[in-house]
PDB file of C-alpha atoms in Angstrom:
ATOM      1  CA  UNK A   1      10.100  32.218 107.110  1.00 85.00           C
ATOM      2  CA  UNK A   2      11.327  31.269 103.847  1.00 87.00           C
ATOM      3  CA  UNK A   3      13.893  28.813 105.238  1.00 86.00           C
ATOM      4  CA  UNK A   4      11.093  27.552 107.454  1.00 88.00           C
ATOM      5  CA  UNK A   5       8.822  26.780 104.308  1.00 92.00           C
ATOM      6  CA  UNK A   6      11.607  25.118 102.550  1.00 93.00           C
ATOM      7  CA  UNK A   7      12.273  22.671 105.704  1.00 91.00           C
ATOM      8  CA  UNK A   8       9.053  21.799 106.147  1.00 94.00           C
ATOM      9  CA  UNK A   9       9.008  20.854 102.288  1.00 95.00           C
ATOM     10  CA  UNK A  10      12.539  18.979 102.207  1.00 94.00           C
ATOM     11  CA  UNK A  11      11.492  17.548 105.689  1.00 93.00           C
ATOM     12  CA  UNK A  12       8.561  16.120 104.456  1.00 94.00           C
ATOM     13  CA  UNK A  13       9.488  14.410 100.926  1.00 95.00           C
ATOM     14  CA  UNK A  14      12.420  12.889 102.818  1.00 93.00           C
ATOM     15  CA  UNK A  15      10.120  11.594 105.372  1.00 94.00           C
ATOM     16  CA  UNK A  16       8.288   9.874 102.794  1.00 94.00           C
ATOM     17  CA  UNK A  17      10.853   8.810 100.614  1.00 93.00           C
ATOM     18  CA  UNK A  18      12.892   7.337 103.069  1.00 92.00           C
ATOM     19  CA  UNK A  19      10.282   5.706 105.086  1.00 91.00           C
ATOM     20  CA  UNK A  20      11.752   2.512 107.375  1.00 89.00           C
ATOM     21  CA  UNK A  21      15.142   3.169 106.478  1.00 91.00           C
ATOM     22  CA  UNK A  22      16.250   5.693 108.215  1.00 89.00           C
ATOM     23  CA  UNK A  23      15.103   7.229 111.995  1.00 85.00           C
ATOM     24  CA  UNK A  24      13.214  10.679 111.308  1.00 87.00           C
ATOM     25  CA  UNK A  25      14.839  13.127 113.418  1.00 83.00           C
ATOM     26  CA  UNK A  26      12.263  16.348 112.505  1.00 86.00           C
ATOM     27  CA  UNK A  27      13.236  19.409 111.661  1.00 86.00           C
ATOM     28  CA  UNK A  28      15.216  21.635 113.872  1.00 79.00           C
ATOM     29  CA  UNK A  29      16.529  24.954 113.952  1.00 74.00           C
ATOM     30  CA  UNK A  30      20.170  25.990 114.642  1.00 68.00           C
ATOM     31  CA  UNK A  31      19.242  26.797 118.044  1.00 69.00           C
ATOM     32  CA  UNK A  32      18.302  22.730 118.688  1.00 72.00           C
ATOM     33  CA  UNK A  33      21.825  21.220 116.758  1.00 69.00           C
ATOM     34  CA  UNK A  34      24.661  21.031 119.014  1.00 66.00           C
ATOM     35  CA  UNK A  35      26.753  22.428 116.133  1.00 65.00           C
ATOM     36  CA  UNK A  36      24.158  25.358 116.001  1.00 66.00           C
ATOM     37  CA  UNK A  37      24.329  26.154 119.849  1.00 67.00           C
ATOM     38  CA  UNK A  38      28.198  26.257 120.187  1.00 71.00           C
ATOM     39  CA  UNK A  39      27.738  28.485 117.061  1.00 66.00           C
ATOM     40  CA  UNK A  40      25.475  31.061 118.676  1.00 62.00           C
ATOM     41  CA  UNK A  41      22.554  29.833 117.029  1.00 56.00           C
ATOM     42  CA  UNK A  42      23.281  29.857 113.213  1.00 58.00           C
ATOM     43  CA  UNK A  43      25.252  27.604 111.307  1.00 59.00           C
ATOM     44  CA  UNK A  44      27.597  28.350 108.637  1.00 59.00           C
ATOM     45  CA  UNK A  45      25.998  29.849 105.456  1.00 63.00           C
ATOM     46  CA  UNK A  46      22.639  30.537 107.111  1.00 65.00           C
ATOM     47  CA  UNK A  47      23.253  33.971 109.192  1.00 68.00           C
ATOM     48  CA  UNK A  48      23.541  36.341 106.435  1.00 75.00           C
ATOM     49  CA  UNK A  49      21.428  34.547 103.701  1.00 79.00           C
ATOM     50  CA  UNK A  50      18.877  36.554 101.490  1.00 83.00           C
ATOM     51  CA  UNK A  51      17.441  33.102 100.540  1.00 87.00           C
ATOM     52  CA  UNK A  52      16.449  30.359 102.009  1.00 88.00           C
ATOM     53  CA  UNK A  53      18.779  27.753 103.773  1.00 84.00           C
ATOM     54  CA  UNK A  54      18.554  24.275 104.579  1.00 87.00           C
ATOM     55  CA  UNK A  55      20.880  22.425 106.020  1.00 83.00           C
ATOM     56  CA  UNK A  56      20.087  18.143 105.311  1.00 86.00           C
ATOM     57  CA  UNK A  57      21.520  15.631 108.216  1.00 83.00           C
ATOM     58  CA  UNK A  58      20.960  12.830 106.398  1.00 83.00           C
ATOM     59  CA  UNK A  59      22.884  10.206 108.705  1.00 86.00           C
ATOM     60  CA  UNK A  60      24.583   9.544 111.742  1.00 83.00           C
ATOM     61  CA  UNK A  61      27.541   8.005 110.257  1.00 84.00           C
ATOM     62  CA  UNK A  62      28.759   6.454 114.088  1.00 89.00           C
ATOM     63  CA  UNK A  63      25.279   4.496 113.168  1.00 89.00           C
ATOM     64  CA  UNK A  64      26.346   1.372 111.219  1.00 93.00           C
ATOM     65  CA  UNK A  65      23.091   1.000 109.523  1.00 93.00           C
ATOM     66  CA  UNK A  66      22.986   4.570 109.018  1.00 91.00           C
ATOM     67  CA  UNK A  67      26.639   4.077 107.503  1.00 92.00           C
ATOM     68  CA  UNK A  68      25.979   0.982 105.571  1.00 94.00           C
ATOM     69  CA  UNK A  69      22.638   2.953 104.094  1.00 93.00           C
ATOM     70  CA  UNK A  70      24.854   6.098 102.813  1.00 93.00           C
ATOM     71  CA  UNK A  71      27.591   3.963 101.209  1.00 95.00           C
ATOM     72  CA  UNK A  72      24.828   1.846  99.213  1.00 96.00           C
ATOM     73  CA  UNK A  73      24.284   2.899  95.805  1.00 97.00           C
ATOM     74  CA  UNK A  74      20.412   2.331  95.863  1.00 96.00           C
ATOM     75  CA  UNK A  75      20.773   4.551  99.605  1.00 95.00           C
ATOM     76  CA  UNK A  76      22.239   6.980  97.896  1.00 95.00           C
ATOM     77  CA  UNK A  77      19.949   7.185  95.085  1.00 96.00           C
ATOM     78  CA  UNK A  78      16.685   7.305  97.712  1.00 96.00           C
ATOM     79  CA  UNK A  79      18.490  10.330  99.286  1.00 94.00           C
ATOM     80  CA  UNK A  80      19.247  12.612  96.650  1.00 96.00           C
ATOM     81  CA  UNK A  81      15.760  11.831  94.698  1.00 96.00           C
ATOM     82  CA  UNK A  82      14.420  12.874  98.118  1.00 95.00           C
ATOM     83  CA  UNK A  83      15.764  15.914  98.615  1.00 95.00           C
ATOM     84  CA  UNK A  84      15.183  16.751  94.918  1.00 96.00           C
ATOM     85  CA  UNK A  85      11.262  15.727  95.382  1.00 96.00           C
ATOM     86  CA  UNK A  86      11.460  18.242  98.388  1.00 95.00           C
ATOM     87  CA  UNK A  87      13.064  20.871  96.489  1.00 95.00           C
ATOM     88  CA  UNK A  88      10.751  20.672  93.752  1.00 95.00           C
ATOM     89  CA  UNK A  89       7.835  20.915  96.794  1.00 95.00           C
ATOM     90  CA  UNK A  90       9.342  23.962  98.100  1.00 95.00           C
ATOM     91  CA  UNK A  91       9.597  26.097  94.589  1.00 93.00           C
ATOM     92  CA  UNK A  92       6.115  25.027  93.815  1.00 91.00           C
ATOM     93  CA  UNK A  93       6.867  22.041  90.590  1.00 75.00           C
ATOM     94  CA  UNK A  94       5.298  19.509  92.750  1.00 60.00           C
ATOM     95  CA  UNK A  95       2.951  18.754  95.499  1.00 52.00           C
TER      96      UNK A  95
END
């Protein structure tokens, strides 16, 4: 549940901060990654965690704008300050 709560938090600043530059892909579980289903189901660092996980996708690097948006500078800063904003979300520091 706790992994769930911090998705939906992560999820959601990213979706905002990174509005029309990247493709929103959701949230998914381990089950719905192809990495996750030739796994069994959970990914590496996830199956025995006592806190929440969250793994971030943040491009598809065989996408050239995807590529060219993860190499810029100003990409890079949008990225991290949106998984920080979600972060934040999830322990409760912002809303």
């Amino acid at each position: 549940e706790g992994s769930r709560r911090a998705a939906a938090a992560v999820h959601g600043a990213m979706a905002e901060g990174l509005s029309g530059a990247l493709e929103d892909n959701g949230v998914r579980t381990d089950n719905q990654t192809k990495v996750g289903r030739e796994q069994g189901g959970a990914l590496t660092g996830s199956i025995f965690s006592e806190v929440p996980v969250v793994t971030v996708e943040m491009v598809v690097l065989s996408d050239a704008g995807d590529a060219e948006f993860i190499k810029a500078e100003e990409g890079q800063r949008r990225m991290a300050e949106a998984i920080a904003e979600g972060v934040a979300r999830f322990l409760g520091t912002k809303k």
